[in-house]
Tab-separated table of C-alpha atoms and ligand atoms in Angstrom:
chain	number	residue	atom	x	y	z
A	1	UNK	CA	47.470	-51.882	-90.338
A	2	UNK	CA	44.752	-50.035	-89.082
A	3	UNK	CA	42.130	-50.677	-86.121
A	4	UNK	CA	39.029	-49.734	-84.802
A	5	UNK	CA	36.788	-48.570	-82.288
A	6	UNK	CA	38.566	-48.715	-78.948
A	7	UNK	CA	35.840	-50.735	-76.504
A	8	UNK	CA	33.474	-49.286	-74.625
A	9	UNK	CA	31.836	-51.352	-71.927
A	10	UNK	CA	30.238	-50.151	-68.785
A	11	UNK	CA	29.739	-46.326	-70.677
A	12	UNK	CA	32.906	-45.922	-70.773
A	13	UNK	CA	36.003	-45.568	-73.177
A	14	UNK	CA	39.124	-47.350	-73.094
A	15	UNK	CA	41.738	-45.318	-73.374
A	16	UNK	CA	42.553	-44.837	-76.948
A	17	UNK	CA	46.104	-46.370	-75.521
A	18	UNK	CA	44.146	-49.191	-75.748
A	19	UNK	CA	43.325	-50.705	-78.861
A	20	UNK	CA	40.370	-52.466	-79.173
A	21	UNK	CA	38.411	-54.909	-81.494
A	22	UNK	CA	35.100	-54.354	-83.739
A	23	UNK	CA	32.397	-51.775	-84.175
A	24	UNK	CA	30.546	-54.635	-83.670
A	25	UNK	CA	31.297	-55.265	-79.506
A	26	UNK	CA	29.727	-56.497	-76.515
A	27	UNK	CA	28.439	-54.267	-73.996
A	28	UNK	CA	28.795	-56.098	-71.087
A	29	UNK	CA	27.523	-55.422	-67.220
A	30	UNK	CA	25.557	-52.603	-68.094
A	31	UNK	CA	24.222	-51.274	-65.079
A	32	UNK	CA	20.785	-50.284	-64.508
A	33	UNK	CA	20.502	-46.920	-65.362
A	34	UNK	CA	17.114	-46.782	-66.535
A	35	UNK	CA	13.756	-46.809	-63.631
A	36	UNK	CA	14.391	-48.250	-60.475
A	37	UNK	CA	17.395	-47.710	-58.091
A	38	UNK	CA	20.804	-47.306	-59.283
A	39	UNK	CA	23.244	-50.100	-58.959
A	40	UNK	CA	26.734	-50.046	-58.165
A	41	UNK	CA	27.975	-51.245	-60.937
A	42	UNK	CA	30.570	-54.413	-60.378
A	43	UNK	CA	33.740	-53.755	-60.719
A	44	UNK	CA	35.836	-53.955	-63.504
A	45	UNK	CA	39.876	-54.209	-64.170
A	46	UNK	CA	41.152	-54.147	-67.235
A	47	UNK	CA	44.883	-54.302	-68.587
A	48	UNK	CA	46.684	-55.360	-72.315
A	49	UNK	CA	46.964	-58.605	-73.460
A	50	UNK	CA	46.765	-60.601	-77.031
A	51	UNK	CA	46.913	-57.283	-78.573
A	52	UNK	CA	43.940	-56.503	-77.262
A	53	UNK	CA	42.012	-55.405	-73.600
A	54	UNK	CA	40.707	-57.769	-71.542
A	55	UNK	CA	39.256	-57.507	-68.191
A	56	UNK	CA	37.537	-58.512	-65.383
A	57	UNK	CA	33.905	-57.710	-63.885
A	58	UNK	CA	32.867	-58.375	-60.645
A	59	UNK	CA	30.349	-57.834	-58.113
A	60	UNK	CA	31.878	-57.878	-55.247
A	61	UNK	CA	34.871	-55.124	-55.370
A	62	UNK	CA	36.792	-56.780	-52.784
A	63	UNK	CA	36.859	-59.903	-55.352
A	64	UNK	CA	38.145	-58.076	-57.971
A	65	UNK	CA	42.313	-58.193	-57.611
A	66	UNK	CA	42.265	-61.744	-56.841
A	67	UNK	CA	39.919	-62.435	-59.796
A	68	UNK	CA	42.354	-60.277	-62.033
A	69	UNK	CA	45.296	-62.170	-61.141
A	70	UNK	CA	43.011	-65.452	-61.843
A	71	UNK	CA	42.744	-64.838	-65.159
A	72	UNK	CA	46.192	-63.397	-66.062
A	73	UNK	CA	47.557	-66.280	-64.577
A	74	UNK	CA	45.270	-68.611	-67.404
A	75	UNK	CA	45.737	-66.061	-70.686
A	76	UNK	CA	49.123	-65.747	-69.673
A	77	UNK	CA	49.503	-69.260	-69.671
A	78	UNK	CA	47.273	-69.729	-73.225
A	79	UNK	CA	49.715	-66.771	-74.505
A	80	UNK	CA	52.679	-68.809	-73.699
A	81	UNK	CA	51.186	-71.956	-75.765
A	82	UNK	CA	49.164	-70.840	-78.429
A	83	UNK	CA	50.607	-67.108	-79.982
A	84	UNK	CA	52.231	-67.114	-83.442
A	85	UNK	CA	52.809	-63.490	-82.105
A	86	UNK	CA	56.446	-64.336	-79.495
A	87	UNK	CA	59.487	-67.122	-80.906
A	88	UNK	CA	58.930	-68.276	-77.924
A	89	UNK	CA	55.180	-69.868	-77.991
A	90	UNK	CA	55.030	-73.481	-78.601
A	91	UNK	CA	52.207	-72.754	-81.877
A	92	UNK	CA	55.896	-70.459	-82.997
A	93	UNK	CA	58.173	-73.700	-83.127
A	94	UNK	CA	55.886	-75.750	-84.751
A	95	UNK	CA	55.466	-73.032	-87.628
A	96	UNK	CA	58.959	-72.397	-87.477
A	97	UNK	CA	60.107	-75.724	-88.697
A	98	UNK	CA	57.641	-76.525	-90.509
A	99	UNK	CA	58.001	-79.011	-93.651
A	100	UNK	CA	61.565	-80.003	-91.346
A	101	UNK	CA	60.237	-83.017	-90.615
A	102	UNK	CA	61.013	-82.767	-87.236
A	103	UNK	CA	57.673	-83.842	-84.531
A	104	UNK	CA	57.345	-81.243	-82.260
A	105	UNK	CA	56.163	-82.424	-78.711
A	106	UNK	CA	53.343	-80.250	-77.297
A	107	UNK	CA	50.947	-79.222	-74.390
A	108	UNK	CA	47.070	-80.772	-73.793
A	109	UNK	CA	46.666	-76.707	-74.433
A	110	UNK	CA	47.806	-77.687	-77.807
A	111	UNK	CA	45.549	-80.368	-78.579
A	112	UNK	CA	42.618	-79.481	-76.761
A	113	UNK	CA	42.055	-76.122	-78.865
A	114	UNK	CA	43.515	-78.357	-82.196
A	115	UNK	CA	40.933	-81.121	-81.825
A	116	UNK	CA	38.136	-78.071	-81.639
A	117	UNK	CA	39.725	-76.114	-84.644
A	118	UNK	CA	39.785	-79.158	-86.434
A	119	UNK	CA	36.203	-80.610	-85.506
A	120	UNK	CA	35.243	-77.139	-86.718
A	121	UNK	CA	36.607	-77.011	-89.822
A	122	UNK	CA	35.706	-80.580	-90.586
A	123	UNK	CA	32.268	-79.304	-90.215
A	124	UNK	CA	32.716	-76.129	-91.914
A	125	UNK	CA	34.011	-77.832	-94.439
A	126	UNK	CA	37.034	-75.477	-94.462
A	127	UNK	CA	35.568	-72.326	-94.090
A	128	UNK	CA	36.987	-71.982	-90.424
A	129	UNK	CA	40.727	-73.442	-91.343
A	130	UNK	CA	43.605	-72.946	-88.248
A	131	UNK	CA	46.321	-73.736	-91.382
A	132	UNK	CA	45.290	-70.006	-92.234
A	133	UNK	CA	48.923	-68.566	-91.712
A	134	UNK	CA	50.244	-68.169	-95.493
A	135	UNK	CA	46.952	-66.513	-96.219
A	136	UNK	CA	47.062	-63.821	-93.573
A	137	UNK	CA	50.679	-63.474	-94.350
A	138	UNK	CA	50.144	-63.190	-98.254
A	139	UNK	CA	47.584	-59.714	-97.194
A	140	UNK	CA	49.956	-58.586	-94.731
A	141	UNK	CA	47.999	-59.559	-91.656
A	142	UNK	CA	49.562	-60.472	-87.998
A	143	UNK	CA	53.072	-59.028	-87.905
A	144	UNK	CA	53.609	-59.640	-91.642
A	145	UNK	CA	55.188	-56.437	-93.805
A	146	UNK	CA	52.531	-54.352	-95.640
A	147	UNK	CA	50.971	-54.901	-99.042
A	148	UNK	CA	51.812	-52.315	-101.354
A	149	UNK	CA	49.243	-53.860	-104.089
A	150	UNK	CA	46.828	-56.949	-103.606
A	151	UNK	CA	48.911	-60.239	-103.328
A	152	UNK	CA	48.082	-61.238	-107.054
A	153	UNK	CA	46.521	-65.160	-108.146
A	154	UNK	CA	50.027	-66.740	-108.250
A	155	UNK	CA	50.650	-65.622	-104.442
A	156	UNK	CA	47.411	-66.108	-103.193
A	157	UNK	CA	47.257	-70.182	-104.784
A	158	UNK	CA	50.809	-70.837	-103.239
A	159	UNK	CA	49.705	-69.318	-99.821
A	160	UNK	CA	45.677	-71.557	-100.124
A	161	UNK	CA	47.719	-75.127	-100.930
A	162	UNK	CA	49.823	-74.203	-97.718
A	163	UNK	CA	46.369	-74.131	-95.537
A	164	UNK	CA	45.641	-78.482	-96.473
A	165	UNK	CA	44.713	-79.945	-92.861
A	166	UNK	CA	46.208	-83.264	-94.546
A	167	UNK	CA	49.096	-82.409	-94.301
A	168	UNK	CA	49.349	-81.992	-90.613
A	169	UNK	CA	50.833	-84.615	-88.482
A	170	UNK	CA	48.933	-84.645	-85.110
A	171	UNK	CA	50.236	-87.941	-83.252
A	172	UNK	CA	48.431	-87.877	-79.991
A	173	UNK	CA	49.539	-91.506	-78.850
A	174	UNK	CA	52.725	-90.139	-78.370
A	175	UNK	CA	53.404	-89.081	-74.524
A	176	UNK	CA	54.139	-86.092	-74.753
A	177	UNK	CA	51.969	-85.094	-78.398
A	178	UNK	CA	53.374	-84.393	-81.187
A	179	UNK	CA	52.501	-81.821	-84.189
A	180	UNK	CA	54.411	-81.773	-87.280
A	181	UNK	CA	53.736	-79.450	-90.479
A	182	UNK	CA	54.477	-81.581	-93.283
A	183	UNK	CA	54.975	-78.518	-96.057
A	184	UNK	CA	57.540	-75.584	-95.875
A	185	UNK	CA	55.897	-72.789	-95.484
A	186	UNK	CA	52.404	-73.973	-93.851
A	187	UNK	CA	51.470	-71.834	-89.879
A	188	UNK	CA	48.973	-72.367	-87.833
A	189	UNK	CA	46.452	-69.337	-86.817
A	190	UNK	CA	44.923	-69.587	-83.645
A	191	UNK	CA	43.536	-66.063	-83.773
A	192	UNK	CA	40.223	-67.066	-84.050
A	193	UNK	CA	39.646	-69.551	-81.448
A	194	UNK	CA	42.438	-69.303	-79.132
A	195	UNK	CA	41.315	-66.068	-76.916
A	196	UNK	CA	38.085	-68.423	-76.453
A	197	UNK	CA	39.897	-71.017	-75.063
A	198	UNK	CA	41.686	-69.150	-72.747
A	199	UNK	CA	38.689	-67.543	-71.924
A	200	UNK	CA	36.847	-70.762	-71.251
A	201	UNK	CA	40.067	-71.466	-68.849
A	202	UNK	CA	40.206	-68.928	-66.596
A	203	UNK	CA	36.009	-68.936	-66.492
A	204	UNK	CA	36.898	-72.656	-64.904
A	205	UNK	CA	40.104	-71.278	-63.171
A	206	UNK	CA	37.304	-68.923	-61.473
A	207	UNK	CA	34.841	-71.600	-60.316
A	208	UNK	CA	37.809	-73.587	-58.736
A	209	UNK	CA	39.090	-70.667	-56.820
A	210	UNK	CA	35.572	-70.105	-55.252
A	211	UNK	CA	35.361	-66.825	-57.325
A	212	UNK	CA	31.412	-66.058	-58.640
A	213	UNK	CA	29.201	-63.014	-60.128
A	214	UNK	CA	32.547	-62.598	-62.025
A	215	UNK	CA	32.509	-61.666	-66.059
A	216	UNK	CA	35.346	-62.810	-67.826
A	217	UNK	CA	36.615	-60.839	-70.897
A	218	UNK	CA	39.269	-61.336	-73.523
A	219	UNK	CA	38.835	-58.600	-76.321
A	220	UNK	CA	35.202	-58.757	-76.378
A	221	UNK	CA	34.878	-63.263	-75.991
A	222	UNK	CA	33.126	-63.236	-73.387
A	223	UNK	CA	31.928	-65.636	-70.548
A	224	UNK	CA	29.547	-64.983	-67.805
A	225	UNK	CA	29.916	-66.894	-64.083
A	226	UNK	CA	26.797	-66.487	-61.990
A	227	UNK	CA	25.416	-62.800	-62.385
A	228	UNK	CA	25.379	-58.980	-62.406
A	229	UNK	CA	23.187	-58.337	-59.398
A	230	UNK	CA	20.786	-60.630	-57.049
A	231	UNK	CA	18.258	-61.604	-59.231
A	232	UNK	CA	19.434	-60.436	-62.500
A	233	UNK	CA	20.374	-63.989	-63.542
A	234	UNK	CA	23.317	-63.247	-65.994
A	235	UNK	CA	24.912	-60.029	-67.257
A	236	UNK	CA	23.422	-57.498	-69.714
A	237	UNK	CA	24.807	-57.487	-72.709
A	238	UNK	CA	24.726	-55.663	-75.512
A	239	UNK	CA	25.040	-56.069	-79.652
A	240	UNK	CA	26.810	-52.214	-80.983
A	241	UNK	CA	25.857	-51.119	-83.912
A	242	UNK	CA	28.848	-52.109	-86.437
A	243	UNK	CA	28.115	-49.081	-88.796
A	244	UNK	CA	27.621	-46.088	-86.023
A	245	UNK	CA	30.397	-46.617	-83.488
A	246	UNK	CA	29.763	-46.527	-79.866
A	247	UNK	CA	25.618	-47.205	-80.043
A	248	UNK	CA	24.200	-50.147	-79.132
A	249	UNK	CA	21.432	-52.202	-81.046
A	250	UNK	CA	20.274	-54.435	-78.790
A	251	UNK	CA	20.929	-55.953	-75.258
A	252	UNK	CA	20.025	-59.447	-73.865
A	253	UNK	CA	21.220	-61.617	-70.359
A	254	UNK	CA	23.720	-63.869	-70.729
A	255	UNK	CA	23.326	-66.318	-68.834
A	256	UNK	CA	25.629	-68.331	-66.061
A	257	UNK	CA	28.025	-70.238	-67.711
A	258	UNK	CA	27.078	-68.755	-71.445
A	259	UNK	CA	29.632	-67.301	-73.781
A	260	UNK	CA	29.401	-64.634	-76.427
A	261	UNK	CA	31.744	-63.505	-79.247
A	262	UNK	CA	31.737	-61.303	-82.066
A	263	UNK	CA	33.726	-61.700	-85.541
A	264	UNK	CA	33.282	-58.515	-87.217
A	265	UNK	CA	35.252	-56.596	-90.197
A	266	UNK	CA	36.057	-53.498	-88.495
A	267	UNK	CA	38.084	-55.409	-86.147
A	268	UNK	CA	41.685	-55.480	-87.947
A	269	UNK	CA	41.884	-54.923	-91.783
A	270	UNK	CA	45.125	-53.639	-93.727
A	271	UNK	CA	44.883	-50.421	-96.258
A	272	UNK	CA	45.761	-51.421	-99.729
A	273	UNK	CA	46.402	-49.052	-102.173
A	274	UNK	CA	43.139	-46.989	-100.183
A	275	UNK	CA	41.075	-50.151	-99.988
A	276	UNK	CA	40.083	-52.039	-96.478
A	277	UNK	CA	40.368	-55.386	-96.393
A	278	UNK	CA	38.857	-57.123	-93.718
A	279	UNK	CA	41.320	-59.626	-92.236
A	280	UNK	CA	38.787	-63.104	-92.268
A	281	UNK	CA	39.286	-64.990	-94.748
A	282	UNK	CA	37.858	-67.688	-97.384
A	283	UNK	CA	40.179	-69.822	-97.067
A	284	UNK	CA	38.418	-71.365	-100.561
A	285	UNK	CA	39.428	-67.977	-102.362
A	286	UNK	CA	42.220	-66.507	-100.155
A	287	UNK	CA	40.216	-63.408	-100.027
A	288	UNK	CA	39.434	-61.271	-97.301
A	289	UNK	CA	35.386	-62.216	-96.707
A	290	UNK	CA	33.322	-59.132	-97.798
A	291	UNK	CA	29.194	-58.636	-97.313
A	292	UNK	CA	29.975	-59.255	-94.082
A	293	UNK	CA	29.773	-56.326	-91.633
A	294	UNK	CA	29.636	-58.699	-88.135
A	295	UNK	CA	28.659	-62.016	-86.263
A	296	UNK	CA	27.427	-62.813	-82.967
A	297	UNK	CA	27.544	-66.566	-81.552
A	298	UNK	CA	26.295	-67.117	-78.113
A	299	UNK	CA	27.327	-70.500	-76.805
A	300	UNK	CA	28.212	-72.761	-74.335
A	301	UNK	CA	31.789	-72.064	-74.389
A	302	UNK	CA	33.691	-69.016	-74.870
A	303	UNK	CA	35.821	-72.277	-77.071
A	304	UNK	CA	32.891	-72.475	-79.087
A	305	UNK	CA	31.549	-69.076	-79.926
A	306	UNK	CA	34.797	-67.800	-80.881
A	307	UNK	CA	35.044	-70.187	-83.411
A	308	UNK	CA	31.772	-71.086	-84.814
A	309	UNK	CA	31.908	-66.159	-84.604
A	310	UNK	CA	34.838	-65.971	-87.054
A	311	UNK	CA	33.326	-69.333	-89.061
A	312	UNK	CA	29.855	-68.086	-89.610
A	313	UNK	CA	31.285	-64.622	-91.013
A	314	UNK	CA	32.713	-66.717	-93.702
A	315	UNK	CA	29.795	-69.214	-94.041
A	316	UNK	CA	26.880	-66.249	-94.209
A	317	UNK	CA	23.847	-66.724	-92.858
A	318	UNK	CA	22.400	-69.901	-94.735
A	319	UNK	CA	25.648	-72.319	-94.942
A	320	UNK	CA	26.252	-70.993	-91.236
A	321	UNK	CA	22.486	-72.111	-90.182
A	322	UNK	CA	22.927	-75.392	-91.166
A	323	UNK	CA	27.018	-75.614	-89.592
A	324	UNK	CA	24.552	-74.383	-86.278
A	325	UNK	CA	22.929	-77.677	-86.154
A	326	UNK	CA	26.593	-78.858	-84.934
A	327	UNK	CA	26.675	-77.248	-82.736
A	328	UNK	CA	23.237	-78.161	-79.912
A	329	UNK	CA	22.842	-74.747	-77.873
A	330	UNK	CA	24.509	-72.294	-79.822
A	331	UNK	CA	22.539	-69.479	-81.040
A	332	UNK	CA	24.066	-66.140	-83.802
A	333	UNK	CA	23.105	-63.027	-85.653
A	334	UNK	CA	24.892	-62.257	-88.434
A	335	UNK	CA	24.799	-58.380	-89.692
A	336	UNK	CA	25.154	-58.055	-93.275
A	337	UNK	CA	27.489	-55.319	-94.830
A	338	UNK	CA	24.698	-52.796	-96.000
A	339	UNK	CA	24.893	-49.559	-94.306
A	340	UNK	CA	22.592	-47.943	-95.753
A	341	UNK	CA	20.699	-50.382	-94.364
A	342	UNK	CA	21.015	-52.266	-91.179
A	343	UNK	CA	19.178	-55.585	-91.298
A	344	UNK	CA	19.653	-58.262	-88.567
A	345	UNK	CA	19.487	-62.199	-89.389
A	346	UNK	CA	19.481	-64.288	-86.125
A	347	UNK	CA	18.572	-67.365	-85.189
A	348	UNK	CA	15.124	-68.132	-83.541
A	349	UNK	CA	16.724	-68.743	-79.787
A	350	UNK	CA	18.591	-65.543	-80.143
A	351	UNK	CA	15.768	-63.441	-81.377
A	352	UNK	CA	13.612	-63.814	-79.149
A	353	UNK	CA	16.120	-62.573	-76.004
A	354	UNK	CA	17.167	-59.469	-78.209
A	355	UNK	CA	15.654	-56.124	-76.674
A	356	UNK	CA	15.973	-52.960	-78.469
A	357	UNK	CA	17.787	-51.004	-76.944
A	358	UNK	CA	16.399	-47.199	-76.384
A	359	UNK	CA	14.051	-46.371	-79.344
A	360	UNK	CA	16.384	-48.477	-81.864
A	361	UNK	CA	13.821	-50.001	-84.622
A	362	UNK	CA	15.576	-53.232	-85.700
A	363	UNK	CA	14.418	-54.482	-88.614
A	364	UNK	CA	15.445	-58.267	-87.377
A	365	UNK	CA	14.795	-61.533	-90.087
A	366	UNK	CA	14.636	-65.166	-88.631
A	367	UNK	CA	16.840	-67.821	-89.995
A	368	UNK	CA	15.342	-70.330	-91.675
A	369	UNK	CA	15.539	-73.408	-88.710
A	370	UNK	CA	18.126	-74.830	-89.201
A	371	UNK	CA	17.807	-77.889	-91.918
B	1	FAD	P1	37.810	-63.692	-84.932
B	1	FAD	O1	37.467	-63.559	-85.449
B	1	FAD	O2	37.934	-64.570	-83.402
B	1	FAD	O3	39.390	-64.627	-85.947
B	1	FAD	C1	39.968	-63.702	-86.854
B	1	FAD	C2	41.645	-63.899	-86.594
B	1	FAD	O4	41.264	-65.485	-87.185
B	1	FAD	C3	42.369	-63.312	-88.075
B	1	FAD	O5	43.001	-62.439	-87.315
B	1	FAD	C4	43.077	-64.737	-88.334
B	1	FAD	O6	44.298	-64.608	-87.559
B	1	FAD	C5	42.707	-65.762	-88.197
B	1	FAD	N1	41.291	-65.928	-89.064
B	1	FAD	C6	41.138	-65.613	-90.160
B	1	FAD	N2	40.213	-65.855	-91.517
B	1	FAD	C7	40.326	-66.986	-90.940
B	1	FAD	C8	39.431	-68.487	-91.117
B	1	FAD	N3	38.999	-68.104	-91.856
B	1	FAD	N4	39.426	-69.659	-90.529
B	1	FAD	C9	40.850	-69.482	-88.705
B	1	FAD	N5	40.696	-68.607	-88.543
B	1	FAD	C10	40.827	-67.172	-89.708
B	1	FAD	N6	47.542	-59.733	-81.835
B	1	FAD	C11	48.610	-58.647	-81.836
B	1	FAD	O7	48.285	-57.679	-82.150
B	1	FAD	N7	49.419	-58.328	-80.753
B	1	FAD	C12	49.496	-60.025	-80.091
B	1	FAD	O8	50.966	-59.705	-79.549
B	1	FAD	C13	48.747	-60.868	-80.085
B	1	FAD	N8	48.338	-61.229	-79.539
B	1	FAD	C14	47.798	-62.837	-79.527
B	1	FAD	C15	47.759	-64.082	-78.984
B	1	FAD	C16	47.464	-65.494	-78.840
B	1	FAD	C17	47.756	-65.878	-77.906
B	1	FAD	C18	45.947	-64.975	-79.762
B	1	FAD	C19	45.049	-66.125	-79.515
B	1	FAD	C20	46.079	-63.780	-80.179
B	1	FAD	C21	46.900	-62.582	-79.985
B	1	FAD	N9	46.644	-61.504	-81.052
B	1	FAD	C22	47.757	-61.183	-80.774
B	1	FAD	C23	46.016	-61.670	-82.200
B	1	FAD	C24	44.007	-60.797	-81.214
B	1	FAD	O9	44.532	-60.871	-80.251
B	1	FAD	C25	42.974	-61.803	-82.367
B	1	FAD	O10	43.455	-62.656	-82.998
B	1	FAD	C26	42.391	-61.166	-83.106
B	1	FAD	O11	42.030	-59.445	-82.797
B	1	FAD	C27	41.566	-61.544	-83.967
B	1	FAD	O12	40.662	-61.875	-82.848
B	1	FAD	P2	38.934	-61.626	-82.861
B	1	FAD	O13	38.238	-62.040	-82.023
B	1	FAD	O14	39.394	-60.198	-83.351
B	1	FAD	O15	38.787	-61.969	-84.631
B	2	MG	MG1	36.797	-65.600	-83.660
């Protein structure tokens, strides 16, 4: 299992020990370095969590420790409910007894995330599928044993058969709600949406606690609260070049309340017989998606940005743009995996917000208006 570039924020590199996320990364709260007066950058506190790096950035340095505590409490709550990386989470129990017929009582966090996940699943025609667990396992991801060779067609067919979303029973009539996976071997995997949900819960908790001018970051799932400097109107955020580690392609302003998420094929991969396979699957083929390097989504919530970035990575530009019409207020850009010629396909709403960074000459193409 390989990891890629450490997260680079505010022009500092996080020590290599803290594994980062994709090379299609977001740089948050870039201090105003060019031209006018040098501003003191927001105070950033970071820590490892959920297999990635989390951070809060606060304009008021005195508020930073308390903001970190508030966000950490929200994240650990979500980890305890939704992680498939620990045996004692709610989702781990649901997966462990898949097929044995016992309904598992679950908390609101699980029901809320599953509602969002299955809404996205239905609207994306199954391109986003929270039951992708068996396929991830077949390829050796997410803690499964490494594969000496790519899984054969029979293995993949069997894994794909376990991602059938008609084989999950979510009972919201009972108190507490319960969940049952109807076939042994089925497994929920919320890796594509639960971090976004955690960011939303943290953002809500910060607001209730009276914080402002703070940026919440969980592995590149960002949500802005207030602004990075007086009159800025938000947080200056950058899109990283997926083919050139540590370089930024373009900047845009993430406004108060907005969220941004990126899915990339450099994030997590497995290497089998010397070939890299990305961690985002096309549920139809049970194969890792190829041809796409990264997708970034700006949305009104982090849950939506996180889930949509994965769905659009699978769907590509045309079918992705059609999906976006179901989600007003969401904008996206796609960077195909063509290192020889970097092209950015963007919805008009995001294209007009991008400022090429430095002297980058960007080939930005507008995606058809939504049909
Ligand atoms: P995204 O594009 O947002 O998601 C990709 C992930 O979604 C894949 O890894 C896979 O799990 C899933 N997926 C793949 N294809 C599809 C599809 N078509 N539809 C739906 N989902 C799909 N990682 C660790 O190494 N250690 C940990 O302890 C750990 N704990 C975690 C706890 C929680 C609560 C969560 C949510 C995740 C945890 N992770 C952990 C996983 C890790 O943080 C991220 O999930 C992983 O980096 C992928 O997220 P992403 O944003 O990078 O990519
Ligand atoms: Mg995601």
